[in-house]
Amino acid sequence: MLCQRCHERPANVQFTQIINGDKKVYHLCEQCAREAQGDLFGQAAQAFNFDFHQWLGHLMNMESSPGFAVPAASAQRCGNCGMTYQQFTQLGRFGCPKCYDNFAPRLEPLLRRIQSATSHTGKVPLHAGSQVKVRKNLERLRKELQQAVAMEQYERAAQLRDQIRELEQQMDRG
Amino acid sequence: MSLSDFLRRAVSPWMRNGGPEDDIILTSRVRVARNLEDVPFPVLQTDSHANHVIQAVQNALATPAVQALGRFELLRCSDMSAIDRQVLVEKHLISRDLAEQVRHGAVALRDDEVVSIMVNEEDHLRIQCLLPGLRLKEAWDLANQVDDALERTLPYAFHERYGYLTACPTNVGTGIRASVMMHLPGLVLSGQMGRILSAVQQVGLTVRGMYGEGSDAAGNLFQVSNQVTLGESEEEIIQNLSNVVAQLIEHERNARRLLLQQNREGLEDRVCRSFGILAYARRMDSKETLQRLSDVRLGIDLGIIKGVSANILQELMVMTQPAFLQKYYQQDLSPAERDVRRAALIRERLRLDESGVR
Ligand SMILES: [Zn+2]
Ligand SMILES: [Zn+2]
């Protein structure tokens, strides 16, 4: 089926519009769906009722189209909570924390689309192992170092290098 | 109960003015999503899972670390009437989704209503801090403290690579959603809102109307929030949002100044006309109420209307919602009856200020 908006690309996102209580379903390509969502806020806003979780599910499905390397059976169901991959694409939500590891191969490309990176650089729980904390701190410092160098803040960069060296030694000591 | 007594009891701190830039920023809010390890997310929860989570939160609230941060009361949705749940939604203390989780949902409210912890919404915990004015940093600091205190007892699901794990991958990582509620009548009246909204979206933020979508969001109230939760630190997320909000404030101030310069008479007519309608009308629907309140608030900010409290907008936008009206009048009201009572409540509230229009 072709996208009902551009009539060019294949439709792979379902878009629901409700006007005066009348529900209409459109089949759009990913690009048009994104534009239509952008229009929501534009001046000529159409009253699109956008089901975000459904859209997310479709994105996940697209990633698993033929040719994309996904380990077979093992990744079809979360061994911990029993949620199937199919259910996730319908709900747009995982069933348990372990789903993240169990669906990891399909998650990574999705995260690249909806987030700005695929790894966390923020807060670490106090109880997290000290190794985790040191590693996370290292990642953060290395990122700050890159920025400092890019902005030619050499004094700051030198400080950061010292801190990084110290943490690396800490890691080696275990 | 008199209206002033009711207001004293019913108004949350955020509905009073206060804080930087409070002529444009009504509230700053930070929400942090957390989940317990080894427990299915609420979407797959059984009654016993849900009870386990609620009990764990109850225990955490009783620890000295949490009690040092204020007095919390835990309320199960199943123990609240539908109207009481709805009132919490109208006060922005819980989400509509939580109010609908009658069986499994709960909320821990700090007695001043600045902090609320939703339990078993989309995630096991959503810690929310809501402050008046532009105080994002302060809201994050507070949420961070509450989070640290809870974490002493609650084993959070944390992944070395993905950070705090959430039911929906759009919240994973920091789990943070920071937002401000902005009153932007200048940008809307001058026809700049569409352009501004799409610009804001391009820098990774989300904008939505508080009441209704697009540039005809009722009451010219918009919520601006971060979109990305993974790959940036909490501080970076807060800083990015603050930078963009600062620009929006400047645009709004310019727009208001231009409107006054170019069409003072038209603007005065508009805000005074709306004041007159609020002061005398006998039937008001909620959409018109928001629009008129927005006009009056603009008139107050520009010095056209004097002697009316500036917080009339946020106070009445909450007080005139369906559940609040029914709570105040202590009876079920049909939509038509609500319009009559809403108009009466507004007139009564304006009389409290002994208003004087210039
Ligand atoms: Zn298309
Ligand atoms: Zn799972």
GROMACS .gro file of N, CA, C and O in nm, chain A residues 37-45 48 52-53 56 60 80-83 87-88 91-101 104 107-108 110-112 114-128 131-132 135-136 139-140 143 147, chain B residues 34-41 43-44 97 122 140 144 147-148 151 154-174 191-194 197 201 206-208 213-215 227-234 236:
model
  476
   37GLN      N    1   0.294   1.479   1.230
   37GLN     CA    2   0.304   1.503   1.373
   37GLN      C    3   0.357   1.643   1.397
   37GLN      O    4   0.311   1.713   1.487
   38GLY      N    5   0.454   1.687   1.314
   38GLY     CA    6   0.507   1.822   1.327
   38GLY      C    7   0.397   1.925   1.303
   38GLY      O    8   0.387   2.024   1.375
   39ASP      N    9   0.311   1.896   1.205
   39ASP     CA   10   0.200   1.987   1.174
   39ASP      C   11   0.110   2.014   1.292
   39ASP      O   12   0.048   2.118   1.301
   40LEU      N   13   0.104   1.913   1.381
   40LEU     CA   14   0.020   1.927   1.500
   40LEU      C   15   0.038   2.062   1.564
   40LEU      O   16  -0.053   2.121   1.619
   41PHE      N   17   0.162   2.110   1.558
   41PHE     CA   18   0.193   2.230   1.631
   41PHE      C   19   0.196   2.349   1.536
   41PHE      O   20   0.211   2.462   1.577
   42GLY      N   21   0.186   2.321   1.409
   42GLY     CA   22   0.193   2.428   1.311
   42GLY      C   23   0.064   2.506   1.310
   42GLY      O   24  -0.033   2.472   1.377
   43GLN      N   25   0.064   2.615   1.230
   43GLN     CA   26  -0.052   2.701   1.235
   43GLN      C   27  -0.173   2.636   1.170
   43GLN      O   28  -0.285   2.652   1.215
   44ALA      N   29  -0.148   2.564   1.062
   44ALA     CA   30  -0.260   2.498   0.995
   44ALA      C   31  -0.283   2.362   1.060
   44ALA      O   32  -0.304   2.262   0.993
   45ALA      N   33  -0.281   2.361   1.192
   45ALA     CA   34  -0.286   2.233   1.262
   45ALA      C   35  -0.415   2.157   1.232
   45ALA      O   36  -0.524   2.209   1.243
   48PHE      N   37  -0.506   1.592   1.433
   48PHE     CA   38  -0.460   1.454   1.428
   48PHE      C   39  -0.453   1.399   1.569
   48PHE      O   40  -0.396   1.461   1.657
   52PHE      N   41   0.110   0.758   1.985
   52PHE     CA   42   0.255   0.751   1.988
   52PHE      C   43   0.308   0.610   2.004
   52PHE      O   44   0.400   0.568   1.937
   53HIS      N   45   0.245   0.536   2.097
   53HIS     CA   46   0.298   0.402   2.123
   53HIS      C   47   0.284   0.310   2.003
   53HIS      O   48   0.368   0.228   1.977
   56LEU      N   49   0.558   0.395   1.765
   56LEU     CA   50   0.683   0.338   1.812
   56LEU      C   51   0.690   0.191   1.772
   56LEU      O   52   0.791   0.144   1.723
   60MET      N   53   0.965  -0.014   1.542
   60MET     CA   54   1.035  -0.134   1.582
   60MET      C   55   1.019  -0.243   1.476
   60MET      O   56   1.111  -0.315   1.446
   80ASN      N   57   1.218  -1.348   3.078
   80ASN     CA   58   1.184  -1.313   3.216
   80ASN      C   59   1.035  -1.287   3.235
   80ASN      O   60   0.973  -1.344   3.324
   81CYS      N   61   0.977  -1.200   3.150
   81CYS     CA   62   0.836  -1.163   3.174
   81CYS      C   63   0.743  -1.229   3.072
   81CYS      O   64   0.621  -1.224   3.089
   82GLY      N   65   0.800  -1.287   2.967
   82GLY     CA   66   0.717  -1.356   2.869
   82GLY      C   67   0.659  -1.266   2.762
   82GLY      O   68   0.585  -1.311   2.676
   83MET      N   69   0.692  -1.137   2.765
   83MET     CA   70   0.637  -1.049   2.662
   83MET      C   71   0.697  -1.088   2.527
   83MET      O   72   0.817  -1.111   2.515
   87GLN      N   73   0.393  -0.834   2.094
   87GLN     CA   74   0.320  -0.754   2.194
   87GLN      C   75   0.386  -0.618   2.214
   87GLN      O   76   0.318  -0.517   2.229
   88PHE      N   77   0.519  -0.619   2.217
   88PHE     CA   78   0.587  -0.491   2.237
   88PHE      C   79   0.552  -0.394   2.125
   88PHE      O   80   0.526  -0.276   2.149
   91LEU      N   81   0.206  -0.260   2.202
   91LEU     CA   82   0.193  -0.176   2.322
   91LEU      C   83   0.287  -0.057   2.322
   91LEU      O   84   0.258   0.046   2.382
   92GLY      N   85   0.402  -0.071   2.255
   92GLY     CA   86   0.503   0.034   2.261
   92GLY      C   87   0.569   0.041   2.397
   92GLY      O   88   0.635   0.139   2.429
   93ARG      N   89   0.549  -0.059   2.478
   93ARG     CA   90   0.608  -0.062   2.612
   93ARG      C   91   0.665  -0.199   2.640
   93ARG      O   92   0.607  -0.300   2.598
   94PHE      N   93   0.774  -0.200   2.713
   94PHE     CA   94   0.832  -0.326   2.753
   94PHE      C   95   0.757  -0.383   2.872
   94PHE      O   96   0.684  -0.311   2.941
   95GLY      N   97   0.780  -0.514   2.897
   95GLY     CA   98   0.710  -0.579   3.007
   95GLY      C   99   0.786  -0.577   3.138
   95GLY      O  100   0.727  -0.578   3.245
   96CYS      N  101   0.921  -0.576   3.128
   96CYS     CA  102   1.001  -0.579   3.250
   96CYS      C  103   1.138  -0.523   3.220
   96CYS      O  104   1.175  -0.508   3.103
   97PRO      N  105   1.216  -0.494   3.322
   97PRO     CA  106   1.349  -0.438   3.298
   97PRO      C  107   1.438  -0.528   3.212
   97PRO      O  108   1.520  -0.479   3.134
   98LYS      N  109   1.422  -0.661   3.223
   98LYS     CA  110   1.506  -0.753   3.147
   98LYS      C  111   1.479  -0.749   2.997
   98LYS      O  112   1.559  -0.792   2.916
   99CYS      N  113   1.363  -0.696   2.958
   99CYS     CA  114   1.331  -0.685   2.815
   99CYS      C  115   1.441  -0.607   2.742
   99CYS      O  116   1.468  -0.633   2.625
  100TYR      N  117   1.501  -0.512   2.811
  100TYR     CA  118   1.604  -0.430   2.746
  100TYR      C  119   1.719  -0.516   2.695
  100TYR      O  120   1.768  -0.494   2.585
  101ASP      N  121   1.762  -0.613   2.776
  101ASP     CA  122   1.869  -0.701   2.729
  101ASP      C  123   1.815  -0.803   2.630
  101ASP      O  124   1.879  -0.833   2.530
  104ALA      N  125   1.767  -0.643   2.298
  104ALA     CA  126   1.873  -0.546   2.269
  104ALA      C  127   1.903  -0.525   2.120
  104ALA      O  128   1.913  -0.411   2.076
  107LEU      N  129   1.656  -0.306   1.982
  107LEU     CA  130   1.641  -0.182   2.056
  107LEU      C  131   1.739  -0.075   2.008
  107LEU      O  132   1.704   0.042   1.994
  108GLU      N  133   1.862  -0.119   1.981
  108GLU     CA  134   1.967  -0.022   1.949
  108GLU      C  135   1.930   0.072   1.834
  108GLU      O  136   1.937   0.193   1.849
  110LEU      N  137   1.643   0.149   1.725
  110LEU     CA  138   1.529   0.231   1.767
  110LEU      C  139   1.578   0.348   1.852
  110LEU      O  140   1.537   0.461   1.832
  111LEU      N  141   1.667   0.318   1.946
  111LEU     CA  142   1.718   0.424   2.033
  111LEU      C  143   1.790   0.530   1.951
  111LEU      O  144   1.779   0.649   1.979
  112ARG      N  145   1.861   0.485   1.847
  112ARG     CA  146   1.930   0.584   1.763
  112ARG      C  147   1.831   0.680   1.699
  112ARG      O  148   1.863   0.795   1.673
  114ILE      N  149   1.504   0.758   1.827
  114ILE     CA  150   1.421   0.837   1.918
  114ILE      C  151   1.500   0.908   2.027
  114ILE      O  152   1.448   0.996   2.093
  115GLN      N  153   1.627   0.871   2.046
  115GLN     CA  154   1.707   0.935   2.149
  115GLN      C  155   1.830   0.998   2.083
  115GLN      O  156   1.855   0.978   1.965
  116SER      N  157   1.909   1.073   2.164
  116SER     CA  158   2.024   1.138   2.100
  116SER      C  159   2.147   1.049   2.103
  116SER      O  160   2.247   1.079   2.041
  117ALA      N  161   2.142   0.939   2.178
  117ALA     CA  162   2.254   0.846   2.181
  117ALA      C  163   2.200   0.713   2.232
  117ALA      O  164   2.083   0.703   2.267
  118THR      N  165   2.286   0.611   2.236
  118THR     CA  166   2.237   0.481   2.283
  118THR      C  167   2.294   0.446   2.419
  118THR      O  168   2.274   0.336   2.467
  119SER      N  169   2.367   0.537   2.480
  119SER     CA  170   2.411   0.505   2.617
  119SER      C  171   2.396   0.624   2.710
  119SER      O  172   2.405   0.739   2.671
  120HIS      N  173   2.374   0.589   2.837
  120HIS     CA  174   2.338   0.684   2.941
  120HIS      C  175   2.461   0.757   2.993
  120HIS      O  176   2.564   0.695   3.018
  121THR      N  177   2.450   0.889   3.008
  121THR     CA  178   2.564   0.964   3.061
  121THR      C  179   2.524   1.045   3.185
  121THR      O  180   2.599   1.128   3.231
  122GLY      N  181   2.403   1.021   3.236
  122GLY     CA  182   2.355   1.100   3.349
  122GLY      C  183   2.379   1.034   3.484
  122GLY      O  184   2.474   0.959   3.503
  123LYS      N  185   2.286   1.060   3.572
  123LYS     CA  186   2.295   1.014   3.711
  123LYS      C  187   2.311   0.862   3.722
  123LYS      O  188   2.257   0.787   3.641
  124VAL      N  189   2.387   0.819   3.823
  124VAL     CA  190   2.404   0.677   3.853
  124VAL      C  191   2.356   0.656   3.996
  124VAL      O  192   2.388   0.736   4.083
  125PRO      N  193   2.277   0.551   4.022
  125PRO     CA  194   2.227   0.531   4.158
  125PRO      C  195   2.341   0.517   4.257
  125PRO      O  196   2.447   0.464   4.223
  126LEU      N  197   2.317   0.562   4.379
  126LEU     CA  198   2.420   0.553   4.482
  126LEU      C  199   2.462   0.409   4.505
  126LEU      O  200   2.577   0.379   4.532
  127HIS      N  201   2.365   0.317   4.494
  127HIS     CA  202   2.395   0.179   4.528
  127HIS      C  203   2.466   0.103   4.417
  127HIS      O  204   2.515  -0.007   4.437
  128ALA      N  205   2.469   0.162   4.297
  128ALA     CA  206   2.531   0.092   4.184
  128ALA      C  207   2.676   0.062   4.220
  128ALA      O  208   2.740   0.141   4.288
  131GLN      N  209   3.240   0.022   4.054
  131GLN     CA  210   3.300   0.012   3.921
  131GLN      C  211   3.213   0.081   3.817
  131GLN      O  212   3.260   0.151   3.729
  132VAL      N  213   3.080   0.055   3.830
  132VAL     CA  214   2.987   0.116   3.735
  132VAL      C  215   3.000   0.267   3.742
  132VAL      O  216   3.005   0.338   3.641
  135ARG      N  217   3.318   0.393   3.586
  135ARG     CA  218   3.311   0.385   3.439
  135ARG      C  219   3.224   0.496   3.382
  135ARG      O  220   3.259   0.558   3.282
  136LYS      N  221   3.108   0.521   3.448
  136LYS     CA  222   3.016   0.624   3.400
  136LYS      C  223   3.082   0.762   3.412
  136LYS      O  224   3.070   0.845   3.323
  139GLU      N  225   3.324   0.805   3.132
  139GLU     CA  226   3.257   0.839   3.005
  139GLU      C  227   3.222   0.987   3.001
  139GLU      O  228   3.241   1.055   2.901
  140ARG      N  229   3.169   1.036   3.116
  140ARG     CA  230   3.125   1.174   3.121
  140ARG      C  231   3.246   1.269   3.106
  140ARG      O  232   3.243   1.363   3.028
  143LYS      N  233   3.378   1.287   2.756
  143LYS     CA  234   3.291   1.370   2.672
  143LYS      C  235   3.320   1.519   2.698
  143LYS      O  236   3.333   1.598   2.605
  147GLN      N  237   3.470   1.824   2.449
  147GLN     CA  238   3.407   1.956   2.434
  147GLN      C  239   3.506   2.067   2.468
  147GLN      O  240   3.515   2.167   2.398
  208ARG      N  241   1.118   0.600   3.754
  208ARG     CA  242   1.202   0.496   3.814
  208ARG      C  243   1.123   0.366   3.822
  208ARG      O  244   0.999   0.368   3.836
  209ASN      N  245   1.196   0.253   3.816
  209ASN     CA  246   1.131   0.122   3.829
  209ASN      C  247   1.211   0.034   3.922
  209ASN      O  248   1.332   0.052   3.937
  210LEU      N  249   1.142  -0.060   3.983
  210LEU     CA  250   1.210  -0.155   4.071
  210LEU      C  251   1.262  -0.272   3.989
  210LEU      O  252   1.195  -0.318   3.895
  211GLU      N  253   1.383  -0.318   4.023
  211GLU     CA  254   1.437  -0.432   3.949
  211GLU      C  255   1.358  -0.557   3.986
  211GLU      O  256   1.296  -0.563   4.092
  212ASP      N  257   1.359  -0.653   3.894
  212ASP     CA  258   1.294  -0.783   3.918
  212ASP      C  259   1.143  -0.776   3.938
  212ASP      O  260   1.083  -0.870   3.989
  213VAL      N  261   1.079  -0.665   3.904
  213VAL     CA  262   0.932  -0.658   3.908
  213VAL      C  263   0.886  -0.615   3.769
  213VAL      O  264   0.941  -0.522   3.713
  214PRO      N  265   0.784  -0.686   3.714
  214PRO     CA  266   0.736  -0.645   3.580
  214PRO      C  267   0.685  -0.501   3.584
  214PRO      O  268   0.639  -0.454   3.687
  215PHE      N  269   0.697  -0.432   3.470
  215PHE     CA  270   0.643  -0.297   3.461
  215PHE      C  271   0.491  -0.302   3.477
  215PHE      O  272   0.428  -0.405   3.451
  217VAL      N  273   0.246  -0.240   3.303
  217VAL     CA  274   0.164  -0.293   3.194
  217VAL      C  275   0.139  -0.444   3.209
  217VAL      O  276   0.036  -0.495   3.167
  218LEU      N  277   0.232  -0.515   3.274
  218LEU     CA  278   0.214  -0.660   3.294
  218LEU      C  279   0.188  -0.696   3.440
  218LEU      O  280   0.205  -0.811   3.482
  271ASP      N  281  -0.359   0.931   3.334
  271ASP     CA  282  -0.335   0.787   3.329
  271ASP      C  283  -0.338   0.726   3.469
  271ASP      O  284  -0.391   0.618   3.488
  296GLU      N  285   0.267   0.451   3.430
  296GLU     CA  286   0.332   0.373   3.324
  296GLU      C  287   0.457   0.305   3.381
  296GLU      O  288   0.495   0.195   3.340
  314TRP      N  289   1.461   2.019   3.972
  314TRP     CA  290   1.545   1.901   3.952
  314TRP      C  291   1.621   1.866   4.080
  314TRP      O  292   1.630   1.751   4.120
  318ASN      N  293   1.588   1.517   4.262
  318ASN     CA  294   1.710   1.441   4.279
  318ASN      C  295   1.726   1.397   4.425
  318ASN      O  296   1.761   1.282   4.454
  321ASP      N  297   1.475   1.132   4.503
  321ASP     CA  298   1.520   1.010   4.437
  321ASP      C  299   1.630   0.942   4.519
  321ASP      O  300   1.625   0.820   4.543
  322ASP      N  301   1.729   1.018   4.563
  322ASP     CA  302   1.837   0.963   4.645
  322ASP      C  303   1.783   0.899   4.773
  322ASP      O  304   1.826   0.791   4.812
  325GLU      N  305   1.601   0.579   4.700
  325GLU     CA  306   1.690   0.474   4.651
  325GLU      C  307   1.763   0.401   4.763
  325GLU      O  308   1.809   0.289   4.744
  328LEU      N  309   1.477   0.145   4.797
  328LEU     CA  310   1.418   0.082   4.679
  328LEU      C  311   1.528   0.041   4.581
  328LEU      O  312   1.607   0.124   4.537
  329PRO      N  313   1.531  -0.089   4.544
  329PRO     CA  314   1.630  -0.132   4.445
  329PRO      C  315   1.585  -0.096   4.304
  329PRO      O  316   1.495  -0.159   4.249
  330TYR      N  317   1.645   0.007   4.248
  330TYR     CA  318   1.604   0.054   4.115
  330TYR      C  319   1.658  -0.035   4.004
  330TYR      O  320   1.768  -0.089   4.014
  331ALA      N  321   1.582  -0.045   3.897
  331ALA     CA  322   1.630  -0.111   3.776
  331ALA      C  323   1.722  -0.013   3.704
  331ALA      O  324   1.676   0.088   3.652
  332PHE      N  325   1.852  -0.044   3.705
  332PHE     CA  326   1.950   0.044   3.641
  332PHE      C  327   2.040  -0.042   3.555
  332PHE      O  328   2.086  -0.148   3.595
  333HIS      N  329   2.064   0.003   3.433
  333HIS     CA  330   2.142  -0.072   3.336
  333HIS      C  331   2.268   0.007   3.306
  333HIS      O  332   2.261   0.128   3.284
  334GLU      N  333   2.378  -0.061   3.304
  334GLU     CA  334   2.503   0.013   3.289
  334GLU      C  335   2.507   0.092   3.159
  334GLU      O  336   2.558   0.203   3.154
  335ARG      N  337   2.449   0.035   3.055
  335ARG     CA  338   2.452   0.105   2.926
  335ARG      C  339   2.332   0.199   2.909
  335ARG      O  340   2.346   0.312   2.869
  336TYR      N  341   2.212   0.149   2.942
  336TYR     CA  342   2.092   0.225   2.911
  336TYR      C  343   2.045   0.315   3.026
  336TYR      O  344   1.949   0.389   3.011
  337GLY      N  345   2.108   0.305   3.142
  337GLY     CA  346   2.068   0.392   3.254
  337GLY      C  347   1.945   0.340   3.325
  337GLY      O  348   1.922   0.219   3.333
  338TYR      N  349   1.863   0.432   3.375
  338TYR     CA  350   1.740   0.392   3.446
  338TYR      C  351   1.643   0.334   3.343
  338TYR      O  352   1.612   0.399   3.242
  339LEU      N  353   1.597   0.212   3.369
  339LEU     CA  354   1.511   0.144   3.272
  339LEU      C  355   1.365   0.183   3.295
  339LEU      O  356   1.318   0.188   3.409
  340THR      N  357   1.296   0.211   3.186
  340THR     CA  358   1.156   0.255   3.194
  340THR      C  359   1.071   0.170   3.102
  340THR      O  360   1.122   0.107   3.009
  341ALA      N  361   0.941   0.167   3.126
  341ALA     CA  362   0.852   0.085   3.045
  341ALA      C  363   0.861   0.124   2.898
  341ALA      O  364   0.863   0.041   2.810
  342CYS      N  365   0.867   0.253   2.871
  342CYS     CA  366   0.873   0.299   2.733
  342CYS      C  367   1.014   0.349   2.702
  342CYS      O  368   1.069   0.428   2.780
  343PRO      N  369   1.073   0.301   2.591
  343PRO     CA  370   1.211   0.342   2.563
  343PRO      C  371   1.227   0.492   2.535
  343PRO      O  372   1.339   0.540   2.527
  344THR      N  373   1.117   0.566   2.524
  344THR     CA  374   1.129   0.711   2.507
  344THR      C  375   1.167   0.780   2.638
  344THR      O  376   1.196   0.899   2.638
  345ASN      N  377   1.163   0.709   2.751
  345ASN     CA  378   1.198   0.770   2.879
  345ASN      C  379   1.326   0.713   2.938
  345ASN      O  380   1.369   0.755   3.045
  346VAL      N  381   1.387   0.614   2.869
  346VAL     CA  382   1.499   0.542   2.928
  346VAL      C  383   1.621   0.634   2.944
  346VAL      O  384   1.630   0.737   2.880
  347GLY      N  385   1.713   0.595   3.032
  347GLY     CA  386   1.834   0.675   3.053
  347GLY      C  387   1.821   0.754   3.181
  347GLY      O  388   1.827   0.699   3.290
  348THR      N  389   1.800   0.884   3.164
  348THR     CA  390   1.780   0.968   3.283
  348THR      C  391   1.639   0.954   3.338
  348THR      O  392   1.616   0.983   3.455
  365GLY      N  393   0.039   3.629   1.585
  365GLY     CA  394   0.047   3.531   1.476
  365GLY      C  395   0.183   3.467   1.459
  365GLY      O  396   0.215   3.415   1.352
  366GLN      N  397   0.265   3.466   1.564
  366GLN     CA  398   0.400   3.410   1.550
  366GLN      C  399   0.411   3.269   1.606
  366GLN      O  400   0.518   3.208   1.596
  367MET      N  401   0.302   3.220   1.666
  367MET     CA  402   0.314   3.096   1.741
  367MET      C  403   0.354   2.976   1.655
  367MET      O  404   0.438   2.896   1.695
  368GLY      N  405   0.293   2.966   1.535
  368GLY     CA  406   0.322   2.850   1.450
  368GLY      C  407   0.470   2.840   1.419
  368GLY      O  408   0.531   2.734   1.431
  371LEU      N  409   0.675   2.753   1.731
  371LEU     CA  410   0.660   2.614   1.774
  371LEU      C  411   0.745   2.520   1.689
  371LEU      O  412   0.808   2.429   1.742
  375GLN      N  413   1.067   2.283   1.815
  375GLN     CA  414   1.073   2.138   1.796
  375GLN      C  415   1.203   2.095   1.731
  375GLN      O  416   1.250   1.985   1.755
  380THR      N  417   0.969   1.942   2.294
  380THR     CA  418   0.830   1.917   2.257
  380THR      C  419   0.746   2.033   2.309
  380THR      O  420   0.767   2.078   2.421
  381VAL      N  421   0.653   2.080   2.227
  381VAL     CA  422   0.560   2.182   2.272
  381VAL      C  423   0.420   2.131   2.254
  381VAL      O  424   0.388   2.075   2.150
  382ARG      N  425   0.338   2.144   2.354
  382ARG     CA  426   0.198   2.112   2.333
  382ARG      C  427   0.110   2.209   2.410
  382ARG      O  428   0.154   2.271   2.506
  387GLU      N  429  -0.485   2.158   2.132
  387GLU     CA  430  -0.361   2.151   2.057
  387GLU      C  431  -0.339   2.271   1.967
  387GLU      O  432  -0.429   2.350   1.941
  388GLY      N  433  -0.217   2.280   1.916
  388GLY     CA  434  -0.184   2.375   1.813
  388GLY      C  435  -0.187   2.517   1.861
  388GLY      O  436  -0.184   2.543   1.981
  389SER      N  437  -0.194   2.610   1.766
  389SER     CA  438  -0.182   2.750   1.807
  389SER      C  439  -0.314   2.802   1.862
  389SER      O  440  -0.320   2.913   1.911
  401GLN      N  441   1.267   1.629   2.488
  401GLN     CA  442   1.218   1.512   2.416
  401GLN      C  443   1.308   1.392   2.445
  401GLN      O  444   1.261   1.283   2.465
  402VAL      N  445   1.437   1.419   2.451
  402VAL     CA  446   1.535   1.312   2.462
  402VAL      C  447   1.570   1.289   2.609
  402VAL      O  448   1.580   1.384   2.686
  403THR      N  449   1.582   1.162   2.648
  403THR     CA  450   1.615   1.131   2.788
  403THR      C  451   1.745   1.052   2.799
  403THR      O  452   1.794   1.029   2.908
  404LEU      N  453   1.797   1.007   2.684
  404LEU     CA  454   1.916   0.920   2.686
  404LEU      C  455   2.029   0.988   2.608
  404LEU      O  456   2.006   1.037   2.498
  405GLY      N  457   2.148   0.989   2.669
  405GLY     CA  458   2.264   1.045   2.599
  405GLY      C  459   2.300   1.185   2.644
  405GLY      O  460   2.403   1.238   2.605
  406GLU      N  461   2.215   1.245   2.723
  406GLU     CA  462   2.248   1.375   2.782
  406GLU      C  463   2.229   1.362   2.933
  406GLU      O  464   2.143   1.288   2.978
  407SER      N  465   2.309   1.437   3.009
  407SER     CA  466   2.293   1.431   3.154
  407SER      C  467   2.173   1.515   3.195
  407SER      O  468   2.125   1.598   3.118
  408GLU      N  469   2.126   1.494   3.317
  408GLU     CA  470   2.011   1.570   3.368
  408GLU      C  471   2.040   1.719   3.361
  408GLU      O  472   1.955   1.798   3.321
  410GLU      N  473   2.246   1.878   3.161
  410GLU     CA  474   2.245   1.925   3.022
  410GLU      C  475   2.101   1.943   2.974
  410GLU      O  476   2.069   2.040   2.904
   0.00000   0.00000   0.00000
